[in-house]
PDB file of N, CA and C in Angstrom:
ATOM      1  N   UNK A   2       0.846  -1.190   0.000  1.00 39.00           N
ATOM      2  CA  UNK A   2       0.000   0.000   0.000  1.00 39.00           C
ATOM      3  C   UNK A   2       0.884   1.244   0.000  1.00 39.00           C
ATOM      4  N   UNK A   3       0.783   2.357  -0.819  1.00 48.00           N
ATOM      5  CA  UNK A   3       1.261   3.345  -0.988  1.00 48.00           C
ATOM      6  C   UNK A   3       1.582   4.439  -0.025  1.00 48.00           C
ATOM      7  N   UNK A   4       2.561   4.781   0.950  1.00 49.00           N
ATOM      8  CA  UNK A   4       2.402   5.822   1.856  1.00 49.00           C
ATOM      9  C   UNK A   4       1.609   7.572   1.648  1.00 49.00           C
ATOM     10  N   UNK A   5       1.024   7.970   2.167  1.00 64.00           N
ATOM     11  CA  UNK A   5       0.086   8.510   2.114  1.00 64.00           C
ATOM     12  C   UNK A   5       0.911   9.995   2.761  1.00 64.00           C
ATOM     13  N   UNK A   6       2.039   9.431   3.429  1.00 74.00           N
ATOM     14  CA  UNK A   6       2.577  10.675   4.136  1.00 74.00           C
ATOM     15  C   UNK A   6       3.189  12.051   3.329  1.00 74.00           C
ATOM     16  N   UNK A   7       2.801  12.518   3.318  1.00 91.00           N
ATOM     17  CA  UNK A   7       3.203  14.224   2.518  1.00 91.00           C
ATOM     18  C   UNK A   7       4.486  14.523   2.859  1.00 91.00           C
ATOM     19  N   UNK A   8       5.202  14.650   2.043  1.00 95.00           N
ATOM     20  CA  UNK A   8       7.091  15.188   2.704  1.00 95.00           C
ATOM     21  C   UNK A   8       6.763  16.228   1.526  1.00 95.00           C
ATOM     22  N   UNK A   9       7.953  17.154   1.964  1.00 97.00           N
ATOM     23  CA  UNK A   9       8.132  18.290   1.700  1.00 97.00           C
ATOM     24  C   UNK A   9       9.808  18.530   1.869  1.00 97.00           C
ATOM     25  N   UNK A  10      10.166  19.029   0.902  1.00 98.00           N
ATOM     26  CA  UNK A  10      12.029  19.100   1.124  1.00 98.00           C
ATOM     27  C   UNK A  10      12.114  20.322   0.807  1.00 98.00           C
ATOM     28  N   UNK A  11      12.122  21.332   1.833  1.00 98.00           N
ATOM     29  CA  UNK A  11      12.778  23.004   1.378  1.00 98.00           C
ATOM     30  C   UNK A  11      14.291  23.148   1.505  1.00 98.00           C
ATOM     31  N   UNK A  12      14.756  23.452   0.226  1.00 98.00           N
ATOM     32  CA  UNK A  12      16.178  23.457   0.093  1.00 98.00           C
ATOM     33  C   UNK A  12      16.841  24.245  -1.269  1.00 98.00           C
ATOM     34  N   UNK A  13      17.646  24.162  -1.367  1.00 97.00           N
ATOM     35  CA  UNK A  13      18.383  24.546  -2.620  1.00 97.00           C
ATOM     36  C   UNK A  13      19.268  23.725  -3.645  1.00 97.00           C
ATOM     37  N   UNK A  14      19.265  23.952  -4.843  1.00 95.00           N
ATOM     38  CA  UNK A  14      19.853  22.679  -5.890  1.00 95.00           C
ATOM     39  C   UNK A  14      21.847  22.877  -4.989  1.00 95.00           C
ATOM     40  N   UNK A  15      21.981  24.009  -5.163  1.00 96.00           N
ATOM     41  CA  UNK A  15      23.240  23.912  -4.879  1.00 96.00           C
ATOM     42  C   UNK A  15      23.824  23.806  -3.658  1.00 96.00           C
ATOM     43  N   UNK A  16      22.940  23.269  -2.570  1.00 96.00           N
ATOM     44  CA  UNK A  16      22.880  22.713  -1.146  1.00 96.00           C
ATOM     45  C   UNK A  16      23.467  21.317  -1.035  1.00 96.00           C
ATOM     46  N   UNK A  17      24.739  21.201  -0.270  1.00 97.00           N
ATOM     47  CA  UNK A  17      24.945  19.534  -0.609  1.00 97.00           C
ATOM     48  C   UNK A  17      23.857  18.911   0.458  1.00 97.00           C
ATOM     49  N   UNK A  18      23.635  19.262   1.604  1.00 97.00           N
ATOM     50  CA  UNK A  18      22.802  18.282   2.226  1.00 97.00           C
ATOM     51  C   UNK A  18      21.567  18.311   1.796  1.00 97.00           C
ATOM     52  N   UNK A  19      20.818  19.579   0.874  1.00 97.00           N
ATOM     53  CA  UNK A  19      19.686  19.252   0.481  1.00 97.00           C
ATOM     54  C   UNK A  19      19.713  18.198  -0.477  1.00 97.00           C
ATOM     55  N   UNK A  20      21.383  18.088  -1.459  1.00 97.00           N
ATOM     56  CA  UNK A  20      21.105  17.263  -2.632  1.00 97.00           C
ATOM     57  C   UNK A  20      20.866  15.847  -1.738  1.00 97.00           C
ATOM     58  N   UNK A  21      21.529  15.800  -0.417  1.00 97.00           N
ATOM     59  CA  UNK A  21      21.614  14.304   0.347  1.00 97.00           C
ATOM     60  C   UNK A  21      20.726  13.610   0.786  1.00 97.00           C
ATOM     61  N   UNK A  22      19.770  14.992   1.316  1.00 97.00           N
ATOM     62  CA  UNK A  22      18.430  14.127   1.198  1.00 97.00           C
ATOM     63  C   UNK A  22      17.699  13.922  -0.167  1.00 97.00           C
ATOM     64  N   UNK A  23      17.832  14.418  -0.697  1.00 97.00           N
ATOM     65  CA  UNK A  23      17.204  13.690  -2.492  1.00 97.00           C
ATOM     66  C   UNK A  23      16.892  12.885  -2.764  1.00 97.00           C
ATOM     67  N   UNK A  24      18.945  12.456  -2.422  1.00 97.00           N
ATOM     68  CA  UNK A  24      19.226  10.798  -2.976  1.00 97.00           C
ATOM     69  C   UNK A  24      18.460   9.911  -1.626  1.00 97.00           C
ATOM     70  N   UNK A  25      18.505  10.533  -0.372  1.00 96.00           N
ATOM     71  CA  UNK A  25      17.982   9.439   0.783  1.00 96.00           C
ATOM     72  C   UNK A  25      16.524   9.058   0.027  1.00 96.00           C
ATOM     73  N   UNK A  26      16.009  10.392   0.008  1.00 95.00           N
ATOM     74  CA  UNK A  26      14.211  10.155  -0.065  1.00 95.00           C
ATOM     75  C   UNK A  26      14.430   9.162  -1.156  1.00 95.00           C
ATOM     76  N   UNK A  27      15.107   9.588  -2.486  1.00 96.00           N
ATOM     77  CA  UNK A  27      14.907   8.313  -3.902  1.00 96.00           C
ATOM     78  C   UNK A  27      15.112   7.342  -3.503  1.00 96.00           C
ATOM     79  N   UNK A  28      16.077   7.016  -2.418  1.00 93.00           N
ATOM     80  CA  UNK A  28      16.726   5.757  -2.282  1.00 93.00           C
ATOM     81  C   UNK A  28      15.545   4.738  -1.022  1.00 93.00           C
ATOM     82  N   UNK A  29      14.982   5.696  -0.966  1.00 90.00           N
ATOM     83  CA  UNK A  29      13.677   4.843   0.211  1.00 90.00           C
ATOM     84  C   UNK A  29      12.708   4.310  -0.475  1.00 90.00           C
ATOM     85  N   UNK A  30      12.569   5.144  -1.629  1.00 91.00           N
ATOM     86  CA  UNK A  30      11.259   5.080  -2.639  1.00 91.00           C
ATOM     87  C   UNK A  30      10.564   5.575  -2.387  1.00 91.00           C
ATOM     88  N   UNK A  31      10.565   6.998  -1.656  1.00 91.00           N
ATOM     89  CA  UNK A  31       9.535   8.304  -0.824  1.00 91.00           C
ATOM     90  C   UNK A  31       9.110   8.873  -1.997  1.00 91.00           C
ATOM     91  N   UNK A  32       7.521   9.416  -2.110  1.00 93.00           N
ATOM     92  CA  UNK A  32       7.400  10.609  -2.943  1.00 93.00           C
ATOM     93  C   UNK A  32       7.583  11.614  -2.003  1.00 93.00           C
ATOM     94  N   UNK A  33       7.729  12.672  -2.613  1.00 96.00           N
ATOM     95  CA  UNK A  33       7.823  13.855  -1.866  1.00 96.00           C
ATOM     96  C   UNK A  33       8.156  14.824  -2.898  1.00 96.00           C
ATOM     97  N   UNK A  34       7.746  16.283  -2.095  1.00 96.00           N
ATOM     98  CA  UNK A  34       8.189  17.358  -2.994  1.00 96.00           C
ATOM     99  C   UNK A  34       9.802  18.411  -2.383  1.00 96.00           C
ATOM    100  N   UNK A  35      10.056  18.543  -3.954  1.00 97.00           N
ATOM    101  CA  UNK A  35      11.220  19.940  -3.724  1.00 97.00           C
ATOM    102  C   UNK A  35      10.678  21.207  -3.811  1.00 97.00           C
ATOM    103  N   UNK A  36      11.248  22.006  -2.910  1.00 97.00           N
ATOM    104  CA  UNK A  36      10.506  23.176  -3.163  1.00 97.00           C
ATOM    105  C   UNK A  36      12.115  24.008  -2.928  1.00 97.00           C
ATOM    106  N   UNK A  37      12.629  24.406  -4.099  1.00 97.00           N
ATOM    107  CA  UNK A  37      13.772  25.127  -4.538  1.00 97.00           C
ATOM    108  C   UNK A  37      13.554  26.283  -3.772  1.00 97.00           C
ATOM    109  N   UNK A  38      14.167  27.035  -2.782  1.00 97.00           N
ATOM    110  CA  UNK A  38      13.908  28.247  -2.071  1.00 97.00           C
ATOM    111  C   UNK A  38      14.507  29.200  -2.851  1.00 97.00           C
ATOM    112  N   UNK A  39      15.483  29.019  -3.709  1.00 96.00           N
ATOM    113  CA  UNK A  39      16.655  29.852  -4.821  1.00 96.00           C
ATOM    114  C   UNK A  39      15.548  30.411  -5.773  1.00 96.00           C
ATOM    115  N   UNK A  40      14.853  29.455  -6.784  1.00 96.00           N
ATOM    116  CA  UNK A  40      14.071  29.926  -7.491  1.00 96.00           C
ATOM    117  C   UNK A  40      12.535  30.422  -7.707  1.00 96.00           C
ATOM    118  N   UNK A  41      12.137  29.896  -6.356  1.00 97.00           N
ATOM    119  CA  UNK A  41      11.058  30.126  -5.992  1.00 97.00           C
ATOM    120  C   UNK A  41      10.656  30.902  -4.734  1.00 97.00           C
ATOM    121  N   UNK A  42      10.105  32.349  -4.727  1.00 97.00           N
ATOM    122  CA  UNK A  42       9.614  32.952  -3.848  1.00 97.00           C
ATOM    123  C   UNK A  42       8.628  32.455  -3.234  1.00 97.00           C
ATOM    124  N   UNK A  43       7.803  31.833  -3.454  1.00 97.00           N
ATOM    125  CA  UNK A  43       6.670  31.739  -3.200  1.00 97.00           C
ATOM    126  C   UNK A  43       7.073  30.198  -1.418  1.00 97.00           C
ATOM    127  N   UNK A  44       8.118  29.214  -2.685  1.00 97.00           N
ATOM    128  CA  UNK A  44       8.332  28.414  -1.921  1.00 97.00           C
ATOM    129  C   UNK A  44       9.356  28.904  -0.355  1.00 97.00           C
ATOM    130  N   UNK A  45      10.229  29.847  -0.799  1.00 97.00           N
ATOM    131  CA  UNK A  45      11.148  31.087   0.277  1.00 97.00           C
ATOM    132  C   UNK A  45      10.345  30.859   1.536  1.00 97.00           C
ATOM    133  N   UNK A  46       8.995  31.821   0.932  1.00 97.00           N
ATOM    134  CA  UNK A  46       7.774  32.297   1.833  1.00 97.00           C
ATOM    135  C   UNK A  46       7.327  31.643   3.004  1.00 97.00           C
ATOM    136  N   UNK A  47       7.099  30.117   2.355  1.00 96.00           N
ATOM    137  CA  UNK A  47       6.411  29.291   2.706  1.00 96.00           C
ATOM    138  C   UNK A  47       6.830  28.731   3.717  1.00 96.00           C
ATOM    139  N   UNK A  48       8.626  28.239   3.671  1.00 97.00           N
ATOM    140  CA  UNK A  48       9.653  27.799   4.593  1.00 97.00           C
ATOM    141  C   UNK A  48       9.601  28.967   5.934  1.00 97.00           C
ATOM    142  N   UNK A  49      10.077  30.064   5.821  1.00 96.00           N
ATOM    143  CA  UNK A  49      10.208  31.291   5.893  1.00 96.00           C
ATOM    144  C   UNK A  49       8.838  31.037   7.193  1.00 96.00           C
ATOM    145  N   UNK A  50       7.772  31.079   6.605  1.00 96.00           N
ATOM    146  CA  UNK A  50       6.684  31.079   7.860  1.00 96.00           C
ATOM    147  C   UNK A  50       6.437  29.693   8.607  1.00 96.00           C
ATOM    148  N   UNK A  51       7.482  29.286   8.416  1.00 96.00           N
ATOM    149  CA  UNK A  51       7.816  27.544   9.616  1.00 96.00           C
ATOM    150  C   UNK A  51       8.363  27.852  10.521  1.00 96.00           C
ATOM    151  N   UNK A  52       9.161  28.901  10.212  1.00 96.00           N
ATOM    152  CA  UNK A  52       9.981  29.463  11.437  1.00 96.00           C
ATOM    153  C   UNK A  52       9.300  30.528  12.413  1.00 96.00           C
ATOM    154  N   UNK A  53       9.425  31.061  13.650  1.00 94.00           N
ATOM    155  CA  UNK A  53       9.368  32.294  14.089  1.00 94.00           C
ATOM    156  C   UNK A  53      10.410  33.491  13.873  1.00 94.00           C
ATOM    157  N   UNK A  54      11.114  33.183  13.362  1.00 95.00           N
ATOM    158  CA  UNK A  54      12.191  34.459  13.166  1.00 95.00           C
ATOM    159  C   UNK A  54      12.219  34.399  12.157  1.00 95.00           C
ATOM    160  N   UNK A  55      11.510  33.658  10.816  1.00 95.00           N
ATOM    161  CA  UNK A  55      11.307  33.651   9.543  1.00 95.00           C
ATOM    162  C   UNK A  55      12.540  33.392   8.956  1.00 95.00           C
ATOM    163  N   UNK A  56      13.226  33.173   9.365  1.00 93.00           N
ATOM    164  CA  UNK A  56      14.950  33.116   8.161  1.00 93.00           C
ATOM    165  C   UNK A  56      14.834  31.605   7.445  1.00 93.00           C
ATOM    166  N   UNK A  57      15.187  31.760   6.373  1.00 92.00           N
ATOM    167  CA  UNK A  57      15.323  30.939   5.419  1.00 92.00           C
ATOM    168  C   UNK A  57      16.264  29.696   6.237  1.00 92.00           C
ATOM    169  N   UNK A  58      15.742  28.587   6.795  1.00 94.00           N
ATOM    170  CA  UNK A  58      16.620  27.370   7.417  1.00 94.00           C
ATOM    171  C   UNK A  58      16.535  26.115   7.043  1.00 94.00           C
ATOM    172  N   UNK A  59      16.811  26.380   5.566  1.00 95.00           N
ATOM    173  CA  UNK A  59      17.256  24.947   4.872  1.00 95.00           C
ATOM    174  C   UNK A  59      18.760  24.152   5.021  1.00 95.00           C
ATOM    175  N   UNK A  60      18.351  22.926   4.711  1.00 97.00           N
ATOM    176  CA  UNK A  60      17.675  22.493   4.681  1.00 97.00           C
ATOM    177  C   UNK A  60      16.432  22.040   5.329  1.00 97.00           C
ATOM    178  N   UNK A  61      15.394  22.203   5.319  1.00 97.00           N
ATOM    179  CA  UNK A  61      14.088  21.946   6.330  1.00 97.00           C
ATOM    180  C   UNK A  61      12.824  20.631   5.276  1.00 97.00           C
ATOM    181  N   UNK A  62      12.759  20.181   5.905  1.00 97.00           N
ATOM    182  CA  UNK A  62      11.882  18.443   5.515  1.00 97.00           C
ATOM    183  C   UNK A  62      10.634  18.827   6.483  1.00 97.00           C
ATOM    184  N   UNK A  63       9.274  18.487   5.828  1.00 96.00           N
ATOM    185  CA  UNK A  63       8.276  18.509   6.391  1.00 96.00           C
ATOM    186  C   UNK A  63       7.363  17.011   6.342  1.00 96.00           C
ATOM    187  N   UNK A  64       6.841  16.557   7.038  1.00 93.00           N
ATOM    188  CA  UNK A  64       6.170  15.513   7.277  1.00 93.00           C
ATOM    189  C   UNK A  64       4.858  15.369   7.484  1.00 93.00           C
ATOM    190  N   UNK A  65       4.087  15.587   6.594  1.00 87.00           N
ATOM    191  CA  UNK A  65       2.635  15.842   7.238  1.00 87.00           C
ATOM    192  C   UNK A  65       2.619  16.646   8.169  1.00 87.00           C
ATOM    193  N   UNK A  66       2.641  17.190   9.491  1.00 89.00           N
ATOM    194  CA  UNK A  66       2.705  18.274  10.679  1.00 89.00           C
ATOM    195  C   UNK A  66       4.303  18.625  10.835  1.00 89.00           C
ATOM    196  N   UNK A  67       5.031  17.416  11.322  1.00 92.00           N
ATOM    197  CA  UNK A  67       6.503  17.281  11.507  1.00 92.00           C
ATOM    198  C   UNK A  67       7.360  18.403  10.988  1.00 92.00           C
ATOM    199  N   UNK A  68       8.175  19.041  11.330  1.00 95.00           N
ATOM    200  CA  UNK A  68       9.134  19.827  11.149  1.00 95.00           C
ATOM    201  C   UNK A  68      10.785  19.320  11.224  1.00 95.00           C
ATOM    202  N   UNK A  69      11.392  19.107  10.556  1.00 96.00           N
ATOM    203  CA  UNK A  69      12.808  18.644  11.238  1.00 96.00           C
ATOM    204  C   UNK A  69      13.422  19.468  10.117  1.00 96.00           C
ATOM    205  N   UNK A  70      14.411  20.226  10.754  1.00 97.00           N
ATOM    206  CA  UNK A  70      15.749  21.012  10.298  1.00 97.00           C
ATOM    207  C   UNK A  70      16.937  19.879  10.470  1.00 97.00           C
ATOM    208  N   UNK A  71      17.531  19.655   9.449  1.00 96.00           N
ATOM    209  CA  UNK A  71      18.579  19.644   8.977  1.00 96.00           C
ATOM    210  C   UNK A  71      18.891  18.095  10.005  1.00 96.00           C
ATOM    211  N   UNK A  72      17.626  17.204   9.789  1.00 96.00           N
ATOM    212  CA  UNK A  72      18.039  15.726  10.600  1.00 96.00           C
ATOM    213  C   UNK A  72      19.146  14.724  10.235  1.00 96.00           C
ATOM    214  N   UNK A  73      19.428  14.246  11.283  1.00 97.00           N
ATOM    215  CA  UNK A  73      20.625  12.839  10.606  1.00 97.00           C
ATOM    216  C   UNK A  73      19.488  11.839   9.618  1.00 97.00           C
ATOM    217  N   UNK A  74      20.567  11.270   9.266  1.00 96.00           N
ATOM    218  CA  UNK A  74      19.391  10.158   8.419  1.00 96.00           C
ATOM    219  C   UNK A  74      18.779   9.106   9.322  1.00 96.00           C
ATOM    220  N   UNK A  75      19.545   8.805  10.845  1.00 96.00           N
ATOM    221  CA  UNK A  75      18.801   7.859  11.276  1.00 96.00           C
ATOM    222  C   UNK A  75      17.067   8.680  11.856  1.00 96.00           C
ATOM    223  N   UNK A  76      17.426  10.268  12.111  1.00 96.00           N
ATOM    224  CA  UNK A  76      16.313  11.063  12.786  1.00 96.00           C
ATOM    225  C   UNK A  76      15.180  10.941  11.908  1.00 96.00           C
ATOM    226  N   UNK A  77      15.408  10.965  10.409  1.00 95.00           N
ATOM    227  CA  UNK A  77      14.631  11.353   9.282  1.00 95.00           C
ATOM    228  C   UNK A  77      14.117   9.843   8.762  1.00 95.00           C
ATOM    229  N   UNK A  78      14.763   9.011   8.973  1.00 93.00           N
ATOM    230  CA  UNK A  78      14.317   7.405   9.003  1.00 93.00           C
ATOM    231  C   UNK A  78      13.055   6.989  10.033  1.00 93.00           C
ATOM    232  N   UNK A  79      13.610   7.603  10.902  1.00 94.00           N
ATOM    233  CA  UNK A  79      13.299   7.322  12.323  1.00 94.00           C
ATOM    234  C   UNK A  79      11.305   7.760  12.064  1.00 94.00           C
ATOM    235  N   UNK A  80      11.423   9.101  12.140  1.00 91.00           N
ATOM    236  CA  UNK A  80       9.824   9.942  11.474  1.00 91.00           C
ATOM    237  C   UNK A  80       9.492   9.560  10.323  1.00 91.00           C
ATOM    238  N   UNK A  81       9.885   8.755   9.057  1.00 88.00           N
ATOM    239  CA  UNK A  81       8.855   8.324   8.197  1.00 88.00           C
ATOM    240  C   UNK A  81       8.705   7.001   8.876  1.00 88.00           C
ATOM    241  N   UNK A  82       9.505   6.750   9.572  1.00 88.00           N
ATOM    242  CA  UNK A  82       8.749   4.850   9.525  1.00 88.00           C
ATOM    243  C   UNK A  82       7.660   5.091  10.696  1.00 88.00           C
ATOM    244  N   UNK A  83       7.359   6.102  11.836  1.00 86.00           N
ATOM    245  CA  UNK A  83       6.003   6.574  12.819  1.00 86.00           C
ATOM    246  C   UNK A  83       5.437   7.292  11.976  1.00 86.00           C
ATOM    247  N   UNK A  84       5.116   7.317  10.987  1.00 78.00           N
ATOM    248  CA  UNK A  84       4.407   8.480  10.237  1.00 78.00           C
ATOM    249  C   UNK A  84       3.804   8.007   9.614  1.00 78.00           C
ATOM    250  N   UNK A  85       4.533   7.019   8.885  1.00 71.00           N
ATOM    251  CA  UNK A  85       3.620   5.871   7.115  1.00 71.00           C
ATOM    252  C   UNK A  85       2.531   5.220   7.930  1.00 71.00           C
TER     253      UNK A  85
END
């Protein structure tokens, strides 16, 4: 059965740990979305109001509610497998 869980990857192409989670999420077989903060304002915005001090803190991964800045892979393992 297909996971249902919503991820969200706010980051930048020329971010190495954003590219790291990429390859993690491909390599799990996660869908999920990129939301390029470089080329997209809208997506900036969006990150931007996750925070209270609003600053751009990518890499940032969203999980259905979940918030995690810049997790190890076992942290980010850890929240999709309580989440799916």
């Amino acid at each position: 059965m297909p996971s249902i869980l919503k991820i969200k990857l706010y980051g930048t192409s020329r971010c190495h740990k954003t590219q790291h989670y990429i390859k993690l999420l491909n390599e799990q077989g996660l869908a999920y979305s990129f939301l390029d903060v470089d080329i997209n304002e809208d997506h900036a915005e969006e990150l931007r109001n996750l925070y209270i001090n609003k600053k751009l803190n990518f890499p940032t991964l969203t999980l259905g509610t979940k918030k995690l800045r810049n997790p190890s892979d076992a942290e980010l393992i850890k929240w999709i497998d309580q989440l799916k």
